[in-house]
Short mmCIF file of C-alpha atoms and ligand atoms in Angstrom, two decimals:
data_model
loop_
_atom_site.label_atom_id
_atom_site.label_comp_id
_atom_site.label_asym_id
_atom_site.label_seq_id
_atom_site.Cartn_x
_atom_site.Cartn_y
_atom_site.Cartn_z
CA UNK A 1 8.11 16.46 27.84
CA UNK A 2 8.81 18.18 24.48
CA UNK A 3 10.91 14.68 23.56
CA UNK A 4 7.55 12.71 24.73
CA UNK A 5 5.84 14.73 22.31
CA UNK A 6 7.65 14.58 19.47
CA UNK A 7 8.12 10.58 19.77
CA UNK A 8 3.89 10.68 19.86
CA UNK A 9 3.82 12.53 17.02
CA UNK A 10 5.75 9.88 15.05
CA UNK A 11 4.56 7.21 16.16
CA UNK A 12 0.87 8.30 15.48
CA UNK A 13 2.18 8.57 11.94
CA UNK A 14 3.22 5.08 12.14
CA UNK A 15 -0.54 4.09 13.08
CA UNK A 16 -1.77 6.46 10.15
CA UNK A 17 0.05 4.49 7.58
CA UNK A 18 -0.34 0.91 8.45
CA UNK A 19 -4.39 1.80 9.11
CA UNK A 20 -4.05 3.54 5.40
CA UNK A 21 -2.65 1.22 3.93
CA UNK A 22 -5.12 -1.85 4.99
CA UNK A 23 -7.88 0.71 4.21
CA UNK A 24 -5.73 1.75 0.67
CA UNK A 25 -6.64 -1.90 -0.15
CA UNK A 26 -10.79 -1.93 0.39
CA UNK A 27 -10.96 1.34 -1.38
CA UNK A 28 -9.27 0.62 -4.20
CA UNK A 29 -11.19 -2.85 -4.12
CA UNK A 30 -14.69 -0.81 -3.88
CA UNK A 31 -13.56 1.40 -6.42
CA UNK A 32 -12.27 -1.07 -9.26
CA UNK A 33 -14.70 -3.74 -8.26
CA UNK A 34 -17.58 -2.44 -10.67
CA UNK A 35 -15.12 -2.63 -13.93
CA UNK A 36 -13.13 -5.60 -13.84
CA UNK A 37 -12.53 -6.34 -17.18
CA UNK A 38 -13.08 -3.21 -18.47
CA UNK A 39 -10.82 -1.79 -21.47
CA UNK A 40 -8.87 1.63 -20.49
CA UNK A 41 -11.08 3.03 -23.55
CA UNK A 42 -14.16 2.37 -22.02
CA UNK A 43 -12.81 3.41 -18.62
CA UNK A 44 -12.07 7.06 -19.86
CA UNK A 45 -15.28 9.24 -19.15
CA UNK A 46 -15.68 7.77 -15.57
CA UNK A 47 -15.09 10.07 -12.33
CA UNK A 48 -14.19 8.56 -9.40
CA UNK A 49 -15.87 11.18 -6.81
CA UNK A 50 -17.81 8.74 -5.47
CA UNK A 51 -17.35 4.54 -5.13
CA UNK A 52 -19.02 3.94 -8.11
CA UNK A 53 -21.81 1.02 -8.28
CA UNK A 54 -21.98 -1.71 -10.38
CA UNK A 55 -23.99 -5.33 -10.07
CA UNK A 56 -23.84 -4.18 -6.20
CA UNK A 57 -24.35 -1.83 -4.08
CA UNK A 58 -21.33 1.00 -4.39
CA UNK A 59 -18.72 0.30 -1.59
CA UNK A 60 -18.99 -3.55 -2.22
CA UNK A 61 -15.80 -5.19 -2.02
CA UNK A 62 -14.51 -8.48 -3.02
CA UNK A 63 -11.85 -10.92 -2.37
CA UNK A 64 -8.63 -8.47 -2.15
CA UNK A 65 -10.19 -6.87 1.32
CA UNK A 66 -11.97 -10.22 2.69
CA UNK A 67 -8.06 -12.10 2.12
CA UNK A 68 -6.37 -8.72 3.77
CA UNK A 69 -8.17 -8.41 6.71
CA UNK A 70 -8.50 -12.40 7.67
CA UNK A 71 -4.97 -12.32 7.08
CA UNK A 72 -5.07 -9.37 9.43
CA UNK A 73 -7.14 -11.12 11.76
CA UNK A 74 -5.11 -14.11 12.48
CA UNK A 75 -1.68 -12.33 12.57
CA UNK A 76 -3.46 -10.27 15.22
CA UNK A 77 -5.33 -13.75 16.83
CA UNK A 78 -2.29 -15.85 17.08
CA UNK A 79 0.39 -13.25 17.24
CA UNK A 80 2.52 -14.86 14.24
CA UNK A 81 2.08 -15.91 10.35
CA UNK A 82 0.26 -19.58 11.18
CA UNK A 83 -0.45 -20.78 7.91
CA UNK A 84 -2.84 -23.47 9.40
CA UNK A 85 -4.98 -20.70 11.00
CA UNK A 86 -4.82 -18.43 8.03
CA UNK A 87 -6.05 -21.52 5.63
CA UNK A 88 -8.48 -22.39 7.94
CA UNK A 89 -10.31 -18.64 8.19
CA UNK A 90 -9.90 -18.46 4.38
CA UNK A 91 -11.71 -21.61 3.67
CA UNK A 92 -14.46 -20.28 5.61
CA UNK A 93 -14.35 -17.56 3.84
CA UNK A 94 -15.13 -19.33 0.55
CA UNK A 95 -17.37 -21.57 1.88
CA UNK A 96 -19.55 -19.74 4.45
CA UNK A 97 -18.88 -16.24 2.79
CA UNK A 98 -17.47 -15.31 6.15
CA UNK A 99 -15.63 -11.25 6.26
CA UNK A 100 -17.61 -10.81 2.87
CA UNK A 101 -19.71 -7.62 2.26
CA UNK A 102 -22.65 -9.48 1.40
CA UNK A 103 -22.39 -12.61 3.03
CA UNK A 104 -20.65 -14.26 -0.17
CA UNK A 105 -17.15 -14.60 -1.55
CA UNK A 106 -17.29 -12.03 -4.07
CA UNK A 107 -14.59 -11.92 -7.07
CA UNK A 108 -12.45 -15.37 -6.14
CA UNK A 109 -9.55 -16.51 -8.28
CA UNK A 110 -8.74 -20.60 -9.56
CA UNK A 111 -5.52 -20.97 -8.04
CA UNK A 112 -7.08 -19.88 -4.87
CA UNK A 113 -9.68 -21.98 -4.59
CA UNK A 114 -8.29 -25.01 -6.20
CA UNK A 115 -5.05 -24.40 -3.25
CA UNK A 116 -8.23 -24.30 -0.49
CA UNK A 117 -9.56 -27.35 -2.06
CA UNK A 118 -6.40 -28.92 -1.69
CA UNK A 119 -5.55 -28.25 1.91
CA UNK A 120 -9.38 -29.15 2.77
CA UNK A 121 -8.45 -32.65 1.08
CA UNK A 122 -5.61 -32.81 3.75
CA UNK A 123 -2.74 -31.42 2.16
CA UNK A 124 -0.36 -29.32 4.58
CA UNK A 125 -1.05 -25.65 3.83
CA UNK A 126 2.58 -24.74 2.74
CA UNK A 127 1.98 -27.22 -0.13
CA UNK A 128 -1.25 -26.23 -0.81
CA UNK A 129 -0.51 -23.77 -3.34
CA UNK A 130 -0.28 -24.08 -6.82
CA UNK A 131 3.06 -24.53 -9.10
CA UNK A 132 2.35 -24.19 -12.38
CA UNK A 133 2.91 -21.34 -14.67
CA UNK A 134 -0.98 -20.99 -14.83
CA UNK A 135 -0.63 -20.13 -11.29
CA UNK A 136 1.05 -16.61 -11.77
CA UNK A 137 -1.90 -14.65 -10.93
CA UNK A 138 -1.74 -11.99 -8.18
CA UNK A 139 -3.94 -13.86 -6.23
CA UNK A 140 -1.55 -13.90 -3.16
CA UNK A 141 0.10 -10.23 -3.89
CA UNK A 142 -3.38 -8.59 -3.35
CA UNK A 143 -3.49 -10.21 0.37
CA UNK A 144 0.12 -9.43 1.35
CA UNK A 145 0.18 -6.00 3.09
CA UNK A 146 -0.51 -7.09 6.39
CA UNK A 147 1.83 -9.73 6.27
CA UNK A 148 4.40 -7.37 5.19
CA UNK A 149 2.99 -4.43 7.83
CA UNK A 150 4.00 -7.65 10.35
CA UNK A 151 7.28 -8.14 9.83
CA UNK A 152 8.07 -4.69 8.39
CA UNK A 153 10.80 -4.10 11.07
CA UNK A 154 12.25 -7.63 10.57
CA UNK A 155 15.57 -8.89 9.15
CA UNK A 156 15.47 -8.25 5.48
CA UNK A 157 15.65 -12.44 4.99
CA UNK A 158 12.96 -13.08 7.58
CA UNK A 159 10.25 -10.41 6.19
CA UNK A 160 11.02 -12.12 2.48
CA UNK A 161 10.95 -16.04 4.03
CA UNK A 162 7.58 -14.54 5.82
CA UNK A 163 6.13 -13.19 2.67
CA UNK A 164 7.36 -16.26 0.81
CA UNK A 165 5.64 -18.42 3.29
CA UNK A 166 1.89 -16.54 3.05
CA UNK A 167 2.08 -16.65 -0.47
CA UNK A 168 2.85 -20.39 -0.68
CA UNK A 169 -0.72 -21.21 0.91
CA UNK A 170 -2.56 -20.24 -2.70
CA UNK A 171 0.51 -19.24 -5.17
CA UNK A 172 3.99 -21.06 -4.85
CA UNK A 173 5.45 -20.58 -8.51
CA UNK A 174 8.91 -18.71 -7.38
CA UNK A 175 7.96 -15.54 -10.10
CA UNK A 176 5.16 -15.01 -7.29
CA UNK A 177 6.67 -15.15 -4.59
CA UNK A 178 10.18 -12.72 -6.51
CA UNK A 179 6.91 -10.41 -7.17
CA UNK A 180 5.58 -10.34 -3.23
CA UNK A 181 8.87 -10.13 -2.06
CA UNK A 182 10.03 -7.32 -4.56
CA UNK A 183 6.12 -5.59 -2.67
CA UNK A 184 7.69 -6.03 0.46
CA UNK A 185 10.99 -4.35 -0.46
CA UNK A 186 8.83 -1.28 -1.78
CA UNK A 187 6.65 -0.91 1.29
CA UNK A 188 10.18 -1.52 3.79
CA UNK A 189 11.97 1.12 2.04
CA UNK A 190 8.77 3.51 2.87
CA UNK A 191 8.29 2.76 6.27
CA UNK A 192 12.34 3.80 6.21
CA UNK A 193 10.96 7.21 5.37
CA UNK A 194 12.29 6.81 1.90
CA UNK A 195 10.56 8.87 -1.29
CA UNK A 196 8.96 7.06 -3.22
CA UNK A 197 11.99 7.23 -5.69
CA UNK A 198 14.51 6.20 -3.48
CA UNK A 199 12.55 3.16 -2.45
CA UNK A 200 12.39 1.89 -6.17
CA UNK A 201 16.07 2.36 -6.37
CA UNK A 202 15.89 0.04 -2.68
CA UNK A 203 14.09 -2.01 -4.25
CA UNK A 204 16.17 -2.71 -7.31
CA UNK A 205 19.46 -3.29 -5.17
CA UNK A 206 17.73 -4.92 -2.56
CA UNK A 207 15.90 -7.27 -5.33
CA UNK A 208 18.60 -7.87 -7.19
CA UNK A 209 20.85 -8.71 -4.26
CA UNK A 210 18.74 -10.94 -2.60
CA UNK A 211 16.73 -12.78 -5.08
CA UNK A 212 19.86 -13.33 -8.01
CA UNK A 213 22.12 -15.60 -5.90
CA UNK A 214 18.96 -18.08 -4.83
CA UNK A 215 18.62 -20.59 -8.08
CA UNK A 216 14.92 -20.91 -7.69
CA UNK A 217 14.39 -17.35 -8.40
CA UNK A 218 17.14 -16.19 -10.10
CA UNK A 219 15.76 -18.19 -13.28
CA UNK A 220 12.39 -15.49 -13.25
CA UNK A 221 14.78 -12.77 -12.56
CA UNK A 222 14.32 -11.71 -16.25
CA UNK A 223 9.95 -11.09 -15.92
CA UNK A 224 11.08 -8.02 -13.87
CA UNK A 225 13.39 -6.78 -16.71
CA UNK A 226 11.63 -3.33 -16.82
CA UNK A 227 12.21 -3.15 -13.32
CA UNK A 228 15.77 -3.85 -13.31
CA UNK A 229 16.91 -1.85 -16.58
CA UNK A 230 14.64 0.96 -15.28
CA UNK A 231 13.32 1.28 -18.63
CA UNK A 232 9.69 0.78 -16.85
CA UNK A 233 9.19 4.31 -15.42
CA UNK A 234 9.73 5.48 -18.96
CA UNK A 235 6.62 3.82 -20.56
CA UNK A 236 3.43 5.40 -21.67
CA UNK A 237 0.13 4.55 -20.44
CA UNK A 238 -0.56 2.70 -23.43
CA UNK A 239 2.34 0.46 -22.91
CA UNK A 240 1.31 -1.08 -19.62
CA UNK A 241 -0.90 -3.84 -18.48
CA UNK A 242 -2.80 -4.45 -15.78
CA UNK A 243 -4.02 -8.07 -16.14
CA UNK A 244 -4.44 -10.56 -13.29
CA UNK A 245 -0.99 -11.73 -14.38
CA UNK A 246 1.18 -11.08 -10.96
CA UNK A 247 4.06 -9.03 -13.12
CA UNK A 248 1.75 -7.13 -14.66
CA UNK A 249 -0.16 -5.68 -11.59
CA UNK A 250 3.43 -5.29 -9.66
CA UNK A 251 4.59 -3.24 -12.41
CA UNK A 252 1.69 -1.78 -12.73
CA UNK A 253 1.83 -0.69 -9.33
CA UNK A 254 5.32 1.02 -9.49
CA UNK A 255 4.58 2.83 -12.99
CA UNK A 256 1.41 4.19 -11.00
CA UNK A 257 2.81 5.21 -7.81
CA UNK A 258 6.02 7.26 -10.10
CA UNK A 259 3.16 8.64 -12.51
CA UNK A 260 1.18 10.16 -9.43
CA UNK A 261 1.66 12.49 -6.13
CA UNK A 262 -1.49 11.59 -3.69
CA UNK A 263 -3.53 8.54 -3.00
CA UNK A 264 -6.49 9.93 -5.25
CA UNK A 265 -4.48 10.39 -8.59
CA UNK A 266 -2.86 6.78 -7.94
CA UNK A 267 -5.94 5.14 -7.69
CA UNK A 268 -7.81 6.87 -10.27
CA UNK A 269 -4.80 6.11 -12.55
CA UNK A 270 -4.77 2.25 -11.56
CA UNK A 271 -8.71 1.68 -12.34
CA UNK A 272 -8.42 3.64 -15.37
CA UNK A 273 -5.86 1.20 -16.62
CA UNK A 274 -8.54 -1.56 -17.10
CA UNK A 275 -8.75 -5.47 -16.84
CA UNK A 276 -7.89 -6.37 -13.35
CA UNK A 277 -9.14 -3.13 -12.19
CA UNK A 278 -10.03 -4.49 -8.43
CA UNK A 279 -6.88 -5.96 -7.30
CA UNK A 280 -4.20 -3.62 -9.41
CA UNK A 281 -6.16 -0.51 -7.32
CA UNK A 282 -6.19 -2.78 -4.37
CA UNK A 283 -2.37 -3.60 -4.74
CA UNK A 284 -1.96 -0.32 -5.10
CA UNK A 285 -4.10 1.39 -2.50
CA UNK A 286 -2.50 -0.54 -0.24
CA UNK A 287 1.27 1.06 -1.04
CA UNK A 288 -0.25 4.65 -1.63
CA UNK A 289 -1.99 4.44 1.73
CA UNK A 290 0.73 3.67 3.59
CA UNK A 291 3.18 6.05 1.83
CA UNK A 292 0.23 9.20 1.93
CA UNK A 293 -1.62 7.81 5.08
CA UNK A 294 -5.23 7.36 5.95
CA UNK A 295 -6.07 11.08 6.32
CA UNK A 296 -4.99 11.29 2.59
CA UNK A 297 -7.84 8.72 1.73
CA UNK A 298 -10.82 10.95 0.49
CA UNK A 299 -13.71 10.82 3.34
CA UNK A 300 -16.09 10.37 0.32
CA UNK A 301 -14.61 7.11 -0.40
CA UNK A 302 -13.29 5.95 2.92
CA UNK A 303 -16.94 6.46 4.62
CA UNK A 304 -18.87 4.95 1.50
CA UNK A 305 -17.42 1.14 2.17
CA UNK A 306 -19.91 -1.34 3.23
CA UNK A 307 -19.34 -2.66 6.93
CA UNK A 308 -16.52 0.61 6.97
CA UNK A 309 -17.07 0.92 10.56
CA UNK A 310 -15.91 -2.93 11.11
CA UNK A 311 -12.57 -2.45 8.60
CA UNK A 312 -11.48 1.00 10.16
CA UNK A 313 -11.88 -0.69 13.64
CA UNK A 314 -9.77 -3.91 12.84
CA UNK A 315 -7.32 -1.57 10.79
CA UNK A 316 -6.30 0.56 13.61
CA UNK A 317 -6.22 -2.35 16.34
CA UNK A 318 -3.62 -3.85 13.68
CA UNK A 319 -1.89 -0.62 13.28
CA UNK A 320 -2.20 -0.41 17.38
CA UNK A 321 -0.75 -3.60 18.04
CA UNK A 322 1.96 -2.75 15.24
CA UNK A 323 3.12 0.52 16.76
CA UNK A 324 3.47 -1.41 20.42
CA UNK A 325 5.50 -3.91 19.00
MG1 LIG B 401 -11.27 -8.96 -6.39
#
């Protein structure tokens, strides 16, 4: 009985972070959402007690938690990553506004929508995504936790393949897919009950390990210098961006998460960066609420979301279906 108990007890933990860390995403979403493209200086008298309101309604958010939870969605409806079904739901997303707050595709990227054009034009989904170095945003990183969440107790190879795969359907330069996979090393190490610390150092073995011996990769190797030389968690605020530019909001994301010690600091800290303020507190929130866990996600922002009841229910059946697995 006491053995029955104590095996609850962790696995209920388990639920707690994967539902935090889906819901990690839409509040830091809701929360940057009103000051993308704000400068840090004009971000420094704003207080984050409440989801703040911009051109709509506070707890709006935009494409970083409408791309999460479809992605959720069809993991859950087909019971594997099928990129068909997953281009399929996001092209209704963008054309029908469908899992939008307002029933509109708020905040989309280019390289997404040109890669959804694409595949509507008949092109397979794993070659739907762009190439180019123009298509280095973090349009695919922002989606990735549940994809990660999925295969999070996976072969190291088939989690980064996985991740590789989902990020191929809008992104496909190999420095995007090094940055997703270098995500899904961070949030692996964490669900190995790591510190935050020790999963950076995972991370930079793990990273360098896998992703120096594969030629495609190995040539972007030297984007994630800061990373690698460590030099990164020695920067001051001033020194680091937070553009749409995927490298910047992955470092951004590890500078934030070693600068901070609960999910409110870390996202505070990530809008008050500036520029891509939605998806570097998205990217973010998503890490921070699985490392802290949902009950560390302030009521006053968690509650304030529009259509919250709808995202907390399809977060925990996801975490559910995770923790039977
Ligand atoms: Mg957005």
């Amino acid at each position: 009985m006491r053995a029955k108990l104590v095996g609850k007890k962790v696995a209920d933990k388990i639920k707690e972070k994967i539902a935090g860390s889906l819901i990690g995403v839409a509040v830091g979403d809701a929360l940057g959402f009103p000051f993308e493209g704000c400068s840090a200086k004009e971000l420094k008298e704003v207080r984050f007690c409440y989801l703040p309101q911009g051109s709509y309604p506070a707890g709006t958010w935009s494409d970083d938690t409408s791309l999460t939870f479809i992605t959720a969605e069809s993991l859950l409806a087909k019971g594997r990553l099928d990129l068909h079904d997953l281009a399929q739901r996001f092209y209704l997303w963008l054309k029908e506004g469908y899992f939008t707050p307002h029933g509109r595709p708020l905040g989309f990227g280019r390289a997404t929508v040109r890669a959804l054009w694409r595949y509507a034009a008949g092109l397979p989904p794993e070659k739907a995504g762009g190439r180019g170095e123009r298509d280095c945003g973090n349009g695919s990183l922002m989606r990735m936790a549940p994809v990660v969440l999925w295969f999070i107790s996976s072969p190291e190879e088939t989690l980064l393949a996985s991740v590789h795969e989902a990020s191929s359907l809008t992104h496909a330069h190999p420095r995007v897919l090094l940055a997703c996979g270098l995500y899904a090393l961070l949030l692996k190490g964490l669900s190995q009950k790591m510190t935050l610390n020790e999963a950076f150092l995972y991370v930079r073995e793990r990273g360098m390990c896998f992703y120096s011996r594969n030629l495609p990769f190995a040539k972007e190797m030297s984007h994630f210098d800061l990373l690698w030389k460590g030099r990164l968690f020695h920067l001051k605020k001033e020194e680091i961006r937070a553009s749409g530019y995927v490298v910047h909001t992955l470092l951004a994301t590890f500078w934030i998460l070693a600068r901070t010690n609960n999910f409110r600091e870390a996202l505070k800290l990530a809008v008050s960066l500036g520029e891509d303020t939605d998806t570097t507190a998205a990217v973010v929130g998503s890490v921070a609420g699985f490392y802290y866990g949902l009950s560390q996600i302030p009521p006053s922002w968690c509650h304030s979301l529009i259509k919250g009841d709808h995202l907390l229910y399809l977060a925990f059946h996801f975490a559910e279906k995770m923790e039977a697995r």
